[in-house]
Every structure is written in C-alpha cells, then in structure tokens.
C-alpha atoms as one frame of an Amber mdcrd trajectory, in Angstrom:
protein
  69.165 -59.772  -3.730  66.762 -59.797  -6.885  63.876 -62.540  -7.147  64.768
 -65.909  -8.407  63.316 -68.786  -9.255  64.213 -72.262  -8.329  62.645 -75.679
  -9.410  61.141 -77.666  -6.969  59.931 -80.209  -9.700  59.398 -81.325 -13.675
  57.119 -78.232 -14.003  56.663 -76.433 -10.569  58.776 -73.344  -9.764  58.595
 -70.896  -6.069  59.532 -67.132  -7.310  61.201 -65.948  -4.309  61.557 -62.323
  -3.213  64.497 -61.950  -0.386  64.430 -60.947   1.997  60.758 -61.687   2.483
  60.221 -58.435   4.587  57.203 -56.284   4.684  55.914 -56.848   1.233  58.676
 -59.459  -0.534  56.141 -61.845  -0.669  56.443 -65.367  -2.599  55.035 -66.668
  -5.647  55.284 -69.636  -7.887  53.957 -71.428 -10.937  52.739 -74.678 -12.106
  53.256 -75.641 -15.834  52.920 -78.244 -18.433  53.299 -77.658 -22.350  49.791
 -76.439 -22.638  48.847 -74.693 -19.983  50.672 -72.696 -16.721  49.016 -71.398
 -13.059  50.495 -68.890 -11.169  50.758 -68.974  -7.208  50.239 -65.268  -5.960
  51.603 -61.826  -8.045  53.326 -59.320  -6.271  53.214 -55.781  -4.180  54.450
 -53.498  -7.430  53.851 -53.914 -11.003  57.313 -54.064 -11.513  57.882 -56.697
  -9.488  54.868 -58.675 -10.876  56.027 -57.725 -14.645  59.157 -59.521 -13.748
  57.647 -62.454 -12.299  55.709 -62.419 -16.042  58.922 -62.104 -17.906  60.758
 -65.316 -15.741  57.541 -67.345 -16.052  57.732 -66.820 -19.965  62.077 -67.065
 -19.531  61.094 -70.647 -18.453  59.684 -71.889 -21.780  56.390 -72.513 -20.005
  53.042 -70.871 -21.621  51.383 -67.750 -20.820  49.464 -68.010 -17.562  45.961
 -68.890 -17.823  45.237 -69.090 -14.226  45.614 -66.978 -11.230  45.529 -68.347
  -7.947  45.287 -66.388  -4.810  46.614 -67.531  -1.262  44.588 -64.354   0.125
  44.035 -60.853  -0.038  46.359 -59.017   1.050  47.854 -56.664  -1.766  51.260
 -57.917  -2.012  49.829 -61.142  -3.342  47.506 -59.610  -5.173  48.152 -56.333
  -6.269  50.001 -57.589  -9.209  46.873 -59.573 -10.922  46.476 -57.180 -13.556
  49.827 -57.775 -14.955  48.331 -61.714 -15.909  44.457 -60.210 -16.608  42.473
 -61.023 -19.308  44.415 -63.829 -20.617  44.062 -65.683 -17.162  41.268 -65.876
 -14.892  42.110 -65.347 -10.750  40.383 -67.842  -8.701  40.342 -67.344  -4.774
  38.521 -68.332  -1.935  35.223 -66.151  -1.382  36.298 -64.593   1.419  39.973
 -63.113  -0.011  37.093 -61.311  -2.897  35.412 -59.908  -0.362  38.072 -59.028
   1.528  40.475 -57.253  -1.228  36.813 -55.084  -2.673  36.625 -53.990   0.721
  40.427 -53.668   1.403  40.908 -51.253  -1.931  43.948 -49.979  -2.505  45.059
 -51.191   1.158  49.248 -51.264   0.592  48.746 -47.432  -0.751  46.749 -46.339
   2.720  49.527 -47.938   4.673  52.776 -47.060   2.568  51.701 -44.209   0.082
  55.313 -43.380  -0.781  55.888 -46.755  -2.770  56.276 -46.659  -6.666  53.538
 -48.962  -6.996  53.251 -48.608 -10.505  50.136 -48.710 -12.607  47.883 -50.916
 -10.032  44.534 -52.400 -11.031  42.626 -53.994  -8.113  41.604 -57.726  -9.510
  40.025 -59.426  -7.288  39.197 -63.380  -8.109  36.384 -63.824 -10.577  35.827
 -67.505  -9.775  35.583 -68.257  -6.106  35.363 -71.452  -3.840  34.340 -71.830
  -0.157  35.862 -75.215   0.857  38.094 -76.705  -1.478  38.364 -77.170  -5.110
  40.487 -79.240  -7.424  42.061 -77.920 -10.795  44.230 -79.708 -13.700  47.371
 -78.118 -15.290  47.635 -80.980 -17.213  48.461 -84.166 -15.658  49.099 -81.728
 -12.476  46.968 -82.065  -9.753  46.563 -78.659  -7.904  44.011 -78.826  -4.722
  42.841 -75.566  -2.925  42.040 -75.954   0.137  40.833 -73.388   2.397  41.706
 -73.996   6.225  39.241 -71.894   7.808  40.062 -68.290   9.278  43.552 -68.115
   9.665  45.996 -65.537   8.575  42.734 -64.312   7.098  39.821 -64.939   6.587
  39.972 -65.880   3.400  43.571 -68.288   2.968  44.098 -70.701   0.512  46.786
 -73.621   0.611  47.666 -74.614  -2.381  48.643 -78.511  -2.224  50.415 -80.909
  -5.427  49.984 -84.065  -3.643  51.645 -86.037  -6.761  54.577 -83.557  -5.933
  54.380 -83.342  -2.113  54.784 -79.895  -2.677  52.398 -77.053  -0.896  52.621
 -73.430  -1.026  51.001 -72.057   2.224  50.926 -68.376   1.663  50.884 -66.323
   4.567  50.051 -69.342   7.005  53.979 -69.670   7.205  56.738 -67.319   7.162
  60.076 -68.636   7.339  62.338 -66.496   9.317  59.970 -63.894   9.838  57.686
 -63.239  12.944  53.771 -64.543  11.959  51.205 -62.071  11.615  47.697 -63.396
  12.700  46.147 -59.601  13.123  43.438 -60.003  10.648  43.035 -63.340  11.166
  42.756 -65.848  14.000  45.200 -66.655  16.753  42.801 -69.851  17.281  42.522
 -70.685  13.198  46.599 -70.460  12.429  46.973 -73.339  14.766  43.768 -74.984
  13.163  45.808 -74.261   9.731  49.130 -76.073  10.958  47.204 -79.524  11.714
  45.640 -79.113   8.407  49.285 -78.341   6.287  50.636 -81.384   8.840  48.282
 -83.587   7.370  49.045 -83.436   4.126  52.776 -84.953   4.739  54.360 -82.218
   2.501  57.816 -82.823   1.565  58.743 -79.083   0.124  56.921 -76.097   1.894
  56.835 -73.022  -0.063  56.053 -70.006   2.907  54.188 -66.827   1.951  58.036
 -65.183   2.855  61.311 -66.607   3.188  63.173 -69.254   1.655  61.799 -72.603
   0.746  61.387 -75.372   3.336  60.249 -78.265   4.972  57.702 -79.812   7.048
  59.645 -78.829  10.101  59.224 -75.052   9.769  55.385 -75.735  11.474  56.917
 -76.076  14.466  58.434 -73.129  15.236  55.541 -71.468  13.588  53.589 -73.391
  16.262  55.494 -72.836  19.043  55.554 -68.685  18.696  51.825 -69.234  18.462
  51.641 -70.630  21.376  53.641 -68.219  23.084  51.516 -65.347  22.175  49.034
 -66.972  23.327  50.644 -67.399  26.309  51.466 -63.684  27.086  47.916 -62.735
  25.918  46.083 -64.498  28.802  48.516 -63.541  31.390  48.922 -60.297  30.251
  45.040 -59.573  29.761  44.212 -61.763  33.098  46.817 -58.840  34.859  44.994
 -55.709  32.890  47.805 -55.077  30.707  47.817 -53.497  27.312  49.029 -55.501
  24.022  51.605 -52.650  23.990  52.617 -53.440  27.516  52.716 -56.660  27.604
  54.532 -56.699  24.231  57.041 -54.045  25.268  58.182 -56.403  28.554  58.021
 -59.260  27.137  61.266 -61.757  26.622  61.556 -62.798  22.502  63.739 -65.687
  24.051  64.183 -68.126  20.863  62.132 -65.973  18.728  64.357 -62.774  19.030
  66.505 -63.813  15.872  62.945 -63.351  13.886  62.025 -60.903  11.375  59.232
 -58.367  12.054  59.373 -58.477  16.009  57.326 -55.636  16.026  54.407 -57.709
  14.850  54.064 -59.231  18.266  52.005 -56.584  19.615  49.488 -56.724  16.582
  49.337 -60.589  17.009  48.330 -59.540  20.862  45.889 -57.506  19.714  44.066
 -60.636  17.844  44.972 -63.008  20.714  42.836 -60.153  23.282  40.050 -60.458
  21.073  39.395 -63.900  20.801  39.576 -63.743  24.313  37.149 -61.733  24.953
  35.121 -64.162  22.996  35.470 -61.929  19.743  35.066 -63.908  15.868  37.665
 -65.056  14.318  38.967 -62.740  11.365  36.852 -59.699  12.601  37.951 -56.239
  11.860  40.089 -54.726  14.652  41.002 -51.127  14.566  43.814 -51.102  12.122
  45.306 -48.002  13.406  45.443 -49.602  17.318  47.572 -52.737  15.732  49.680
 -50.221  13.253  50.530 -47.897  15.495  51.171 -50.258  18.447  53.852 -51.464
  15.777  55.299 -48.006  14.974  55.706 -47.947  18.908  57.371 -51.306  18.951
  59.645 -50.079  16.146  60.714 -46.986  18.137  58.585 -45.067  16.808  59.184
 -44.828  13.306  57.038 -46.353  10.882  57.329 -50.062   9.309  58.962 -50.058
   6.047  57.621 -51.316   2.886  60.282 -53.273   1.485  59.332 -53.641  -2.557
C-alpha cells in the first residue's frame, strides 16, 4: 500500500506509511491558512518528497516548522526535504543523539536508495516541554523522560484530543526500547494516559485509541518479566528470547525485537542508566539470530 493521509480534524492530518515495518514510520501535519507544522519526515527522500507534495495537495501552506518525535533516521532523515523554509525543533537530547548517530539507517541497511540525504538535526531545542501556535492550534511538546530514547517527544493538541506519540507506541508491531529505557516506556505510558487522548497517532501502524497503551503496557511488562527470571537463572537475552512463549504477543510485528528489548531490560538491571549506549552489534545481531539468521529488512 502507498502512504495516505487521513484527517483526524479541521486542520490536523497523520501521513501513514503501511505497513509500519522497519522504517514505514508515521508522520503528520498541523495547519491553519497561514502557517503548517509537520510531525516527523521520513527514512528516504522519496518518501519525504511525497509527504511534501500531499502536505501542499492539501491546500495547506508550505511547512514552516519541523517537529521531531526523536532521532532515529526514519523520522528524521527526511528534514532536508522541508529545510530552509522551516526550522526543526526537537528535544536536546534527539540533537545530540542524531550528530552522534550520523548517517545511522545507511550503517545498518546500506543497500537502500536513500536518495540525496542531508543530516538536519533540530536547530531549536527544548529540555522539558514547550508550547507552540499554528494559529489558533495549540501544539504542546512534551518530553517524557528516557524512553524509546533518550530524547522522545509527544506531541499533544489538547483542543483536539489528538497526540502523536512517535516511537513510544507502535500499533501492531513489537516495541523497541533498545536505546532507550525498559523503566522510562512505562514512565511514558502514565504520562500519554494522562492526557485523556481521544485519537493516538503511533510512531507505526494505523491510527488509534487510548486503548492501544495497554497492550503496549502489558508486553512491557512481560519483558520485564523474562529479563529477571532469565538473568536471575544466568541466561543470555538470546536464550531466554529464543525459549520464550510470544503467547498473545505472537500475532506482533518485529518479534525479533524481543531479544534487543532484553538486552535493555539486563542493563537496567544491573543498575545500568537509562538510554545508555549498548553494543549495537550484540542487540543487531541477537536479532539477525532471532530472524534465522538473515538480516532485518529495511522496508522503505
């Protein structure tokens, strides 16, 4: 299926990339007659080029704002494509994070067509939360604390009841807390519970509601789970990951992730900080592994 966009209201659209894989990430803008702010690019420039063209399809104005959920590259490698006529704001942790990622989707899949990519990281930053006006739209930022990442953003219309979590929810897909916090994602779910959303747009997957925390929740939890009985018995993420029983999380996207969400969950046990580096190529390859051995696919 190509993107589409649908309205969720008078002036707020999710871009939605099925089937929200490795890479289809979301996006989504916020416009008036006078101004428009964009929710996250995209992995290729292609892909982001077309989110441009169905922005300016819409009748709405040419982006002056960029905002970005966090760093990883298929929400930001597309920035570029909206630089100089709009300015990317992020937390200060996702521009940290993408200068010292680089060109991080190229080191993992270098046989994608990116496209011409110029790394853009956010030029106006925030640590806690911060409040912008697209028109009579109130847009909040809100940063939850070390989550998905270190540096996440929700991005909350409370006029609208409408939030777009990035990568703190996918919806059908497994979570992936890796360079994050195991700890901080469940922190992140009482905060996106609090704000009584009525329309949930994930970081991947279709749009939703409220009720989609739950099940985010309760895979959390079992991860958790597995990681102190499988550390507490000398196990290996791979091991225990390997034996263990999906039960009702089977029918989820990405199950190889599991093992790289064990690798977080170890760490923090061993009394580790949240959102520190772990070895990429233990949680990558542990995945390869978990996918029979043959590498995860990119999917733009």
């Amino acid at each position: 299926m190509e993107p589409y966009l649908t309205e969720l209201a008078a002036g707020v659209h999710a871009f939605i990339q099925p089937d929200g894989g490795w890479c289809l990430n979301n996006a989504g803008f916020v416009t008036d007659a006078d101004a428009t702010l964009v929710v996250d690019t995209a992995a290729t420039e292609r892909r982001a080029r077309l989110l441009r063209r169905r922005i300016a399809g819409s009748g709405a104005p040419t982006p002056r704002t960029v905002v970005n959920t966090h760093h990883h590259g298929d929400h930001t490698y597309g920035n570029s494509v909206f630089t100089p006529e709009a300015t990317v704001i992020g937390h200060a942790a996702c521009r940290r994070e993408l200068l010292a990622a680089g060109r991080q989707l190229h080191a993992v899949w270098p046989g994608v067509e990116y496209g011409d990519i110029r790394l853009t990281a956010p030029t106006v930053t925030f640590t806690d939360e911060l409040t912008l006006h697209v028109g009579g739209i109130e847009v909040r930022l809100l940063h939850p604390g070390v989550a998905h990442t270190p540096g996440d953003t929700i991005v909350w219309l409370p006029a609208q009841r409408i939030v777009f979590t990035g990568d703190l929810v996918f919806h059908g897909g497994t979570p992936f807390i890796f360079m994050g916090s195991l700890a901080g994602s469940l922190r992140a779910l009482d905060l996106l519970r609090s704000l009584d959303a009525v329309t949930v747009v994930p970081g991947h997957g279709p749009v939703t509601g409220p009720e989609v925390y739950d099940g985010i929740e309760d895979y959390l939890r079992f991860v958790e789970r597995l990681a102190r009985d499988g550390r507490a018995a000398g196990r290996t993420p791979l091991e225990v990951a390997r034996e263990a029983d999906l039960g009702p999380f089977a029918a989820l996207a990405e199950s190889e992730r599991l093992v790289a969400n064990l690798h977080r969950a170890y760490s923090e046990l061993a009394g580790g900080e949240p959102g520190a580096p772990l070895d990429p190529m233990a949680g990558f390859g542990d995945m390869t592994a978990m996918n029979g051995g043959i590498p995860i696919a990119c999917h733009a």
